[in-house]
Coordinates of C-alpha atoms in Angstrom, one line a residue:
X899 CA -33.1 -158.7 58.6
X900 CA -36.5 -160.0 57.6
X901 CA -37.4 -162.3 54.6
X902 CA -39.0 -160.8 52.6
X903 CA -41.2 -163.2 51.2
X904 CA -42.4 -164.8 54.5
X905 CA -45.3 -163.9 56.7
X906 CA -44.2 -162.0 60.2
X907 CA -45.5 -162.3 63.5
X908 CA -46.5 -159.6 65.3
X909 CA -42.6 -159.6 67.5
X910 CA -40.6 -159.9 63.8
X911 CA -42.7 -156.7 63.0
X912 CA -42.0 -154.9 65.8
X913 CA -38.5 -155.8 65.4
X914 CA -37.9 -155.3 62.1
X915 CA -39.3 -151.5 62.7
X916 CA -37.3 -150.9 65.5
X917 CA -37.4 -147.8 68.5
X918 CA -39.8 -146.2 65.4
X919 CA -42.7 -148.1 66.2
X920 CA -43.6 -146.6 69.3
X921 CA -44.5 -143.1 67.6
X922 CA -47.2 -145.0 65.8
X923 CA -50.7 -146.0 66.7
X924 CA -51.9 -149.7 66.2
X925 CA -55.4 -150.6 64.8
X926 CA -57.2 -152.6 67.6
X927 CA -59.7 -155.1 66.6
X928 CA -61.6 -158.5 67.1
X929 CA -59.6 -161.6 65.5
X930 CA -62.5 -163.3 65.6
X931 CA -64.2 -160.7 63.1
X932 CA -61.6 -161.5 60.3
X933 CA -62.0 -164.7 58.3
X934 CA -59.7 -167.1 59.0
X935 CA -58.1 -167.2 55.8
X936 CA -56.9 -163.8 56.6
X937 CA -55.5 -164.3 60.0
X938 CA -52.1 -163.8 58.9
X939 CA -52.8 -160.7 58.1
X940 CA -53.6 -159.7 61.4
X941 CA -50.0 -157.9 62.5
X942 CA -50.4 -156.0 59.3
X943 CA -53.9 -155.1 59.7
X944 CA -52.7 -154.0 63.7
X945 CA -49.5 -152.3 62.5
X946 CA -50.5 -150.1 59.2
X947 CA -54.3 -150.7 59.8
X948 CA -54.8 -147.3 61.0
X949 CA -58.0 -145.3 59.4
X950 CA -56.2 -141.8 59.4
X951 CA -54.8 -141.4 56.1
X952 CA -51.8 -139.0 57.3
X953 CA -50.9 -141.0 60.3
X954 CA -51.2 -144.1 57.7
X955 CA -49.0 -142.6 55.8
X956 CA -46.5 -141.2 58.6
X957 CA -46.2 -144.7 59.3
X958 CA -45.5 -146.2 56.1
X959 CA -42.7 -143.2 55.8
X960 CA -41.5 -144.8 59.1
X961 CA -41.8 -148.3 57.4
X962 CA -37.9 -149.7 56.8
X963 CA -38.1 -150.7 52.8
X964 CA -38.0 -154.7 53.8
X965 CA -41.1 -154.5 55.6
X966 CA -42.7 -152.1 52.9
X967 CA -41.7 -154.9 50.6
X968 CA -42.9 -157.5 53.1
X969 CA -46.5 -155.9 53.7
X970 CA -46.8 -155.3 49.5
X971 CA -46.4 -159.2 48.7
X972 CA -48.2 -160.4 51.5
X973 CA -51.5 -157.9 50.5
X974 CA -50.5 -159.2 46.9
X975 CA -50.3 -163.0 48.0
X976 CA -53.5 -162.7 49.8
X977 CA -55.5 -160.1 47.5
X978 CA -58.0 -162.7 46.3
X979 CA -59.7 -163.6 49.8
X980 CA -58.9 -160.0 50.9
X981 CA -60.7 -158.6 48.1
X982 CA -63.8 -161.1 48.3
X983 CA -64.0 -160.4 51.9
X984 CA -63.9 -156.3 51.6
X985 CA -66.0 -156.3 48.5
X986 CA -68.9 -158.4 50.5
X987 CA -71.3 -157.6 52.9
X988 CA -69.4 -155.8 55.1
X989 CA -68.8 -153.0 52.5
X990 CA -72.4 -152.0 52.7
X991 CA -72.6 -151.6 56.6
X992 CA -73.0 -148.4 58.0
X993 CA -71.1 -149.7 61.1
X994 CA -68.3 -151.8 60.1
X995 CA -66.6 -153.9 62.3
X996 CA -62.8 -152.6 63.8
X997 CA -61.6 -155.2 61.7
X998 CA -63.1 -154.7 58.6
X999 CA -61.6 -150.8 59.0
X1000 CA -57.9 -151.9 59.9
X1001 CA -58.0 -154.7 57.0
X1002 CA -59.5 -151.9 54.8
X1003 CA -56.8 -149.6 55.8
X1004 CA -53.6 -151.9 55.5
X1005 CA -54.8 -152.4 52.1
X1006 CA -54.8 -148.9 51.4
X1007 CA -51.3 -148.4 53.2
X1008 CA -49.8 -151.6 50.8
X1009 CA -51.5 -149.9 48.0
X1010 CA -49.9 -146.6 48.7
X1011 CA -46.2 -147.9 48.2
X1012 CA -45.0 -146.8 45.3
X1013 CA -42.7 -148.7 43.3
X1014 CA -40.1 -146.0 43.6
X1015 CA -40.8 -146.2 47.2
X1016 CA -39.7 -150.0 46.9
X1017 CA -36.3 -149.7 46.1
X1018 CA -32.9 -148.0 47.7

């Protein structure tokens, strides 16, 4: 299956969640409104990026525990530029950017796995 401790493209995602996937929305938004330290992020951001808390959470229910793992330790890798960048500016607009909402959201979905949800 995946590694876990790897960043996935977009296709290993998709993959990894299998025939499941296509019951679940995906964030759209600008690349070019994400800094580029954060890029990677981007087929997490498009995947579990979505700004409706059920449906977030119907899809991390739907989320096979390898990527749940996966999504956790890359938000954890990356928490420092994610943070700085969701804490900034931004976070006083009245009209974020598609991005900033599917960045702020896949946060909130890696936040929202348990540790029970993390294991077998």
């Amino acid at each position: 299956m995946t590694d876990t401790l790897k960043a996935l493209t977009e296709a290993q995602i998709d993959d990894a969640m299998g025939p499941v996937r296509m019951a679940f929305p995906r964030a759209s938004f600008a690349l070019d409104d994400v800094p580029a330290s954060l890029h990677q992020l981007a087929p997490y951001a498009a995947r579990w990026g979505v700004a409706d808390d059920s449906v977030r959470d119907s899809v991390i229910r739907g989320t096979p525990l390898t990527l749940k793992r996966n999504l956790r330790w890359m938000v954890t890798v990356l928490d420092y530029a994610l943070t700085e960048w969701l804490a900034g500016p931004e976070s006083l607009s009245t009209e974020p950017t598609d991005a900033y909402v599917a960045y702020s959201a896949m946060r909130m979905a890696a936040d929202g796995i348990s540790s029970k949800d993390l294991h077998d």
